[in-house]
CSV table of C-alpha atoms in Angstrom, one decimal:
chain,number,residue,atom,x,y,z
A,1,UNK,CA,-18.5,0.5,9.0
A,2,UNK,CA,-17.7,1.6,5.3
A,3,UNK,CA,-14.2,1.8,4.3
A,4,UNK,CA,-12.5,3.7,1.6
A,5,UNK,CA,-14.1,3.4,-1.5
A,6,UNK,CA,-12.8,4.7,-5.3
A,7,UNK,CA,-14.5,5.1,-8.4
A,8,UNK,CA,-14.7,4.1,-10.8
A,9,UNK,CA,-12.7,0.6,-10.2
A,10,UNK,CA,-11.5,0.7,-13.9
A,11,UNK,CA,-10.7,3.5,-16.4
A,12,UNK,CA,-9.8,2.9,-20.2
A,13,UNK,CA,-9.0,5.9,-21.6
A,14,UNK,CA,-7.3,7.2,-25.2
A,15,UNK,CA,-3.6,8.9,-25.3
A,16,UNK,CA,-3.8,12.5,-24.4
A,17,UNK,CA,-7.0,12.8,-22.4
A,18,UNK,CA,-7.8,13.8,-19.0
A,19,UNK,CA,-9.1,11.5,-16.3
A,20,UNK,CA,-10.3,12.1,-12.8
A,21,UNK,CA,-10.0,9.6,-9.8
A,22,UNK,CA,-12.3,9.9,-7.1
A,23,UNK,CA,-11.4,8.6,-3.4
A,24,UNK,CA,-14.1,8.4,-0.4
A,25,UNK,CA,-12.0,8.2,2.9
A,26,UNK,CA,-13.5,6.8,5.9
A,27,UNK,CA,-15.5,8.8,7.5
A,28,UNK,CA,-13.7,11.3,10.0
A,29,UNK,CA,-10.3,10.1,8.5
A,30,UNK,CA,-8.3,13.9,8.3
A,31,UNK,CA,-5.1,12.5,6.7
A,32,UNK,CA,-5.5,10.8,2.9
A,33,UNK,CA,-3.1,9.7,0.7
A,34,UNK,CA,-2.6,8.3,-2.8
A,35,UNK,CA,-0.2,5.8,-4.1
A,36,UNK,CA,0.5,4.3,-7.7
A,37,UNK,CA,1.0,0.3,-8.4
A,38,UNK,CA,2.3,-0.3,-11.6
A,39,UNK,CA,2.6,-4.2,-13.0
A,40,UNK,CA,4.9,-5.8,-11.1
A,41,UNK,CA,5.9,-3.1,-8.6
A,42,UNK,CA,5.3,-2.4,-5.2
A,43,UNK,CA,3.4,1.0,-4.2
A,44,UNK,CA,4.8,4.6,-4.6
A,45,UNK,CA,3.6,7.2,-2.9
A,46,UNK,CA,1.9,10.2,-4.7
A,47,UNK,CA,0.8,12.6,-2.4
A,48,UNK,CA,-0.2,13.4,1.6
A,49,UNK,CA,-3.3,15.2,2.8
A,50,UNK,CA,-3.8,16.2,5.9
A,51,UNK,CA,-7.2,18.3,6.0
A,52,UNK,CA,-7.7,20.3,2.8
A,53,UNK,CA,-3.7,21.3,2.7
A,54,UNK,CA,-1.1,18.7,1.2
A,55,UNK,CA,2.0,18.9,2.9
A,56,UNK,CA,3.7,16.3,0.8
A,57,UNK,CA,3.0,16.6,-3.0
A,58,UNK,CA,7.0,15.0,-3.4
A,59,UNK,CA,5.7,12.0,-5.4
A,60,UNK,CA,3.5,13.3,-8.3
A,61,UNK,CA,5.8,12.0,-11.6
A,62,UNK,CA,4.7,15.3,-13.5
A,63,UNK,CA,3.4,18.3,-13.6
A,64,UNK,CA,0.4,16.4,-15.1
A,65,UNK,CA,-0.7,15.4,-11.9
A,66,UNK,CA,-2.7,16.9,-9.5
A,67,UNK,CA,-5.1,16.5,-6.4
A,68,UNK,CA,-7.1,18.4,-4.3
A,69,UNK,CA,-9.4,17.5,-1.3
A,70,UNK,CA,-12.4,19.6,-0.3
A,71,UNK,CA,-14.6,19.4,2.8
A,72,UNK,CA,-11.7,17.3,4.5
A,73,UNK,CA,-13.9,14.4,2.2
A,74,UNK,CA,-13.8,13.2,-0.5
A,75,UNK,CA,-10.5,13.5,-2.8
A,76,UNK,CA,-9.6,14.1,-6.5
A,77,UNK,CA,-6.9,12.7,-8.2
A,78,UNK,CA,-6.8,14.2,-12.2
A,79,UNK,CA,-4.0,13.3,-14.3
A,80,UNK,CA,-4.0,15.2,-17.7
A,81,UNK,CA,-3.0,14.5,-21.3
A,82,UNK,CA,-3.0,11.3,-19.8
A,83,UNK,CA,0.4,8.8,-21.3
A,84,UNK,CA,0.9,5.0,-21.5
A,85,UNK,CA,3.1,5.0,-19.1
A,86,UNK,CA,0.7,6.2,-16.4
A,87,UNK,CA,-1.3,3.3,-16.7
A,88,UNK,CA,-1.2,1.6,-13.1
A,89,UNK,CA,-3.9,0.9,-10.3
A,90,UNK,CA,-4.5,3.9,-8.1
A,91,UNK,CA,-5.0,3.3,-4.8
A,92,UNK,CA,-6.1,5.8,-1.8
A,93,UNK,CA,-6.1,5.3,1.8
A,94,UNK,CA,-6.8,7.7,4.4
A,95,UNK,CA,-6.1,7.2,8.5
A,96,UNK,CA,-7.2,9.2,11.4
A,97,UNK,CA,-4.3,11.7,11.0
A,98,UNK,CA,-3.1,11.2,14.6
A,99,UNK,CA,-0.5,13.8,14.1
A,100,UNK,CA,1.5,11.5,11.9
A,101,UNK,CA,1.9,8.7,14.5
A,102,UNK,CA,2.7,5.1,14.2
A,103,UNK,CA,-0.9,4.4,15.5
A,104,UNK,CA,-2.3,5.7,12.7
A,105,UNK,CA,-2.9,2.6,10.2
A,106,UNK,CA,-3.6,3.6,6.7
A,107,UNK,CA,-6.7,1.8,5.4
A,108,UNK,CA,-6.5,1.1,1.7
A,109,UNK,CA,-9.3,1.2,-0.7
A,110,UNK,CA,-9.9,-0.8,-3.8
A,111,UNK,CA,-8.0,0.9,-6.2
A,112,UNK,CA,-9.1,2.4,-9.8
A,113,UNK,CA,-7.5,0.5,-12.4
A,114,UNK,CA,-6.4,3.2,-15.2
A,115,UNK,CA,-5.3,1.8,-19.0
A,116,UNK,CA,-4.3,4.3,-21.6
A,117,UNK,CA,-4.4,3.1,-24.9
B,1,UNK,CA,16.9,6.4,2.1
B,2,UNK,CA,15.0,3.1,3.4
B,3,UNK,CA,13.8,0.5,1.1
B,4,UNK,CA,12.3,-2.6,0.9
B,5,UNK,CA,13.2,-5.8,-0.6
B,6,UNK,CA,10.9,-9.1,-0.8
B,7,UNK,CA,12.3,-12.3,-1.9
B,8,UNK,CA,10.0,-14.3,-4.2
B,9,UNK,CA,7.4,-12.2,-6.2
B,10,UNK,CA,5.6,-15.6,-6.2
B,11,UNK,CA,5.0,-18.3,-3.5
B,12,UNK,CA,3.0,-21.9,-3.6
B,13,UNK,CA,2.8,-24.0,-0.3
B,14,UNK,CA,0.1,-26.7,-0.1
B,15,UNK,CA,-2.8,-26.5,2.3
B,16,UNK,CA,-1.7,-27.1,5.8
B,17,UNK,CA,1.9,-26.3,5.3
B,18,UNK,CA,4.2,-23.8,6.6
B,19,UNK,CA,4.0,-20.3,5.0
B,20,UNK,CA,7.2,-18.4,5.1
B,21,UNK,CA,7.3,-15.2,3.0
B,22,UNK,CA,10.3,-13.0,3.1
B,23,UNK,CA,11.2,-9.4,3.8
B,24,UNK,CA,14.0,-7.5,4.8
B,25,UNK,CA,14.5,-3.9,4.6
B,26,UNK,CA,17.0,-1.1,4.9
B,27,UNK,CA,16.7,1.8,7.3
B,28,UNK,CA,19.5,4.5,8.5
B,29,UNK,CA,16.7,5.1,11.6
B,30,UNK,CA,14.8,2.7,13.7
B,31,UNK,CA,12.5,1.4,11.4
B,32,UNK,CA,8.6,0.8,11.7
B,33,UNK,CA,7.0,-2.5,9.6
B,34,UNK,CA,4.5,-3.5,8.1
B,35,UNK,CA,2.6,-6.4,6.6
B,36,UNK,CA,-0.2,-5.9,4.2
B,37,UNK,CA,-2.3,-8.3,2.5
B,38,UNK,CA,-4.2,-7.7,-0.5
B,39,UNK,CA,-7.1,-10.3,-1.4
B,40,UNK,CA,-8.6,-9.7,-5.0
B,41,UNK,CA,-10.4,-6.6,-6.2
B,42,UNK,CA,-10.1,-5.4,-2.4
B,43,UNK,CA,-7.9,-2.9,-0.9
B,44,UNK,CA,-5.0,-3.5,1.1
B,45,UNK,CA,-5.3,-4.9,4.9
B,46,UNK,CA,-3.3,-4.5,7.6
B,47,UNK,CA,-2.2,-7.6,8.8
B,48,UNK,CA,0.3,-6.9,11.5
B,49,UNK,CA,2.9,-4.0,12.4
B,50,UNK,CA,6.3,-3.4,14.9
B,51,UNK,CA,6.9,-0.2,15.9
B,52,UNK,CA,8.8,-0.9,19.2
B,53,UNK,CA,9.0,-3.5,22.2
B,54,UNK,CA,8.2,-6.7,21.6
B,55,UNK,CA,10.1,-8.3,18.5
B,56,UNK,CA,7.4,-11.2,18.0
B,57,UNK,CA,4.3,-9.5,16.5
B,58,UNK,CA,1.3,-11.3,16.4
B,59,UNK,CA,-1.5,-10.1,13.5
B,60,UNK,CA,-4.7,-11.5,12.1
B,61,UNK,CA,-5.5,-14.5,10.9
B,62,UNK,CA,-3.0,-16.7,12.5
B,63,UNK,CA,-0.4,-14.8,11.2
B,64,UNK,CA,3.1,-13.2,13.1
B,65,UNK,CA,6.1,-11.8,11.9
B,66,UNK,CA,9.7,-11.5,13.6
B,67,UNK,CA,11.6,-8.6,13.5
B,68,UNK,CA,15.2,-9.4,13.5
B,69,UNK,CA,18.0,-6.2,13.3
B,70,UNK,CA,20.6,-8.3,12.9
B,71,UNK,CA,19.6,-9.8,9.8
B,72,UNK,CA,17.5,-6.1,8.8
B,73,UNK,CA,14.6,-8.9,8.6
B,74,UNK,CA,11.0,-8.6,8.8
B,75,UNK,CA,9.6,-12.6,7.7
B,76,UNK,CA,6.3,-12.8,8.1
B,77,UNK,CA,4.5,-16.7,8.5
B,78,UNK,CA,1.6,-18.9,9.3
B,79,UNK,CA,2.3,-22.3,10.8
B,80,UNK,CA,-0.7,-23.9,8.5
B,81,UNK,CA,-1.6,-22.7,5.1
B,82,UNK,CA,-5.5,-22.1,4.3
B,83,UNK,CA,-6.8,-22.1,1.0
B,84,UNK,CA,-8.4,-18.2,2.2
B,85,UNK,CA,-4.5,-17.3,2.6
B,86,UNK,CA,-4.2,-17.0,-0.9
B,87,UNK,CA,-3.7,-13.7,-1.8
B,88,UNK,CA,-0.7,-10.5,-2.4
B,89,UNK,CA,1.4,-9.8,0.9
B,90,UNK,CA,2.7,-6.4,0.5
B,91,UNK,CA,5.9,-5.5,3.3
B,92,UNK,CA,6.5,-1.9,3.8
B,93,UNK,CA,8.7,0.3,6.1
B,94,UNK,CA,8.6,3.4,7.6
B,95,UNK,CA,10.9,6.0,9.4
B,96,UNK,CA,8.0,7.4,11.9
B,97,UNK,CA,5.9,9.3,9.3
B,98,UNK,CA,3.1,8.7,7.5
B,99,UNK,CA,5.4,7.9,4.2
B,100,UNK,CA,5.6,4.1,3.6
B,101,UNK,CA,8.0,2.7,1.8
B,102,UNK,CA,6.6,-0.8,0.0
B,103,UNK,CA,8.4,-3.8,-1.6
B,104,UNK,CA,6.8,-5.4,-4.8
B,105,UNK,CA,4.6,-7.7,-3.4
B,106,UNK,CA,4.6,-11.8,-2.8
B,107,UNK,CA,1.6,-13.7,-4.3
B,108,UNK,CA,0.6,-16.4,-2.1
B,109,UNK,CA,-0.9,-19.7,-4.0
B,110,UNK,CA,-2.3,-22.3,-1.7
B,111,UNK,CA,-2.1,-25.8,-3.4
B,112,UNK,CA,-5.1,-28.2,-2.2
């Protein structure tokens, strides 16, 4: 079946704008989440969805960052007056949202590769 | 807190060798682990995971992973290196909740 999918797989954008980051969970998956990979680093977690409602917005950097999920679908990550420093590879995953049990494997898309100039 | 920590951000073994790549963590709870791999342009993949019982966890691909409290370890290998292996192998640890913690990543290189 189809996994996670994100689009678009790379972004190049200039200082200062805004940029949107779209993540396609598997269908049926209620719990999503978004993580940041910067060059040579391992993953940090952004932010938990479970449904519509994010529990867990404890790793967004700034208030630059935000996210919302509609229709328990498809998510939105937008990051404004974008910096150098956020470019990084953006990666989503969603799981079944077994009420947060070990069982529930996170499945990790492709990742959006963002590069502020 | 829990972290992870892997040893060697880069790895080379030739084909048909042993593939040994290193992780150890540290958790004030029980901890729950993971191995992920990450192949180019492609998402990360679940290779293998302990949660609780058995300390020898078998995952895809050939591959299995020890945990080992002692030595707060989590090594994951392959007895025979495929040119396919090569790839990013991502450890991460968890306290029970859907929060991951992940080290930096290992790149794999296969050597024909």
């Amino acid at each position: 079946g189809a996994g996670v999918s994100q689009s678009p797989s790379n972004k190049v954008t200039e200082k200062g704008k805004d940029v949107e980051l779209r993540c396609d969970p598997i269908s049926g998956h209620t719990a999503l989440y978004w993580y940041r990979q910067r060059l040579g680093q391992g993953l940090e977690f952004l932010i938990y969805f479970q449904g519509n409602s994010a529990p867990d917005k404890s790793g967004l950097p700034s208030d630059r960052f935000s996210a919302e999920r509609t229709g328990e679908s498809v998510s939105t990550l937008t990051i404004q007056r974008t910096q150098q420093e956020d470019s990084a590879v953006y990666l989503c995953a969603s799981s079944p949202g077994l009420a947060g049990t070990l069982t529930d494997t996170q499945y990790f898309g492709p990742g959006t590769r963002l590069t502020v100039l | 807190a829990q972290s992870v920590t892997q040893l060697g951000s880069h790895v080379s073994v030739s084909e048909g060798a042993l593939v040994l790549l290193r992780c150890n963590y540290s958790s004030s709870v029980p901890p729950y682990l993971f191995w992920y791999v990450q192949y180019p342009n492609q998402g990360l993949q679940l290779l293998l995971k302990y949660t609780t019982g058995a300390t020898l966890v078998k995952g895809i691909n050939g591959f299995e992973a020890e945990f080992k409290k002692s030595e707060t370890s989590f090594h994951l290998t392959k007895p025979s290196a495929h040119m396919s292996d090569a790839a990013e192998y991502f450890c991460a640890v968890s306290s029970g909740t859907y929060k991951y913690i992940f080290g930096t990543g290992t790149r794999l290189k296969v050597l024909a």
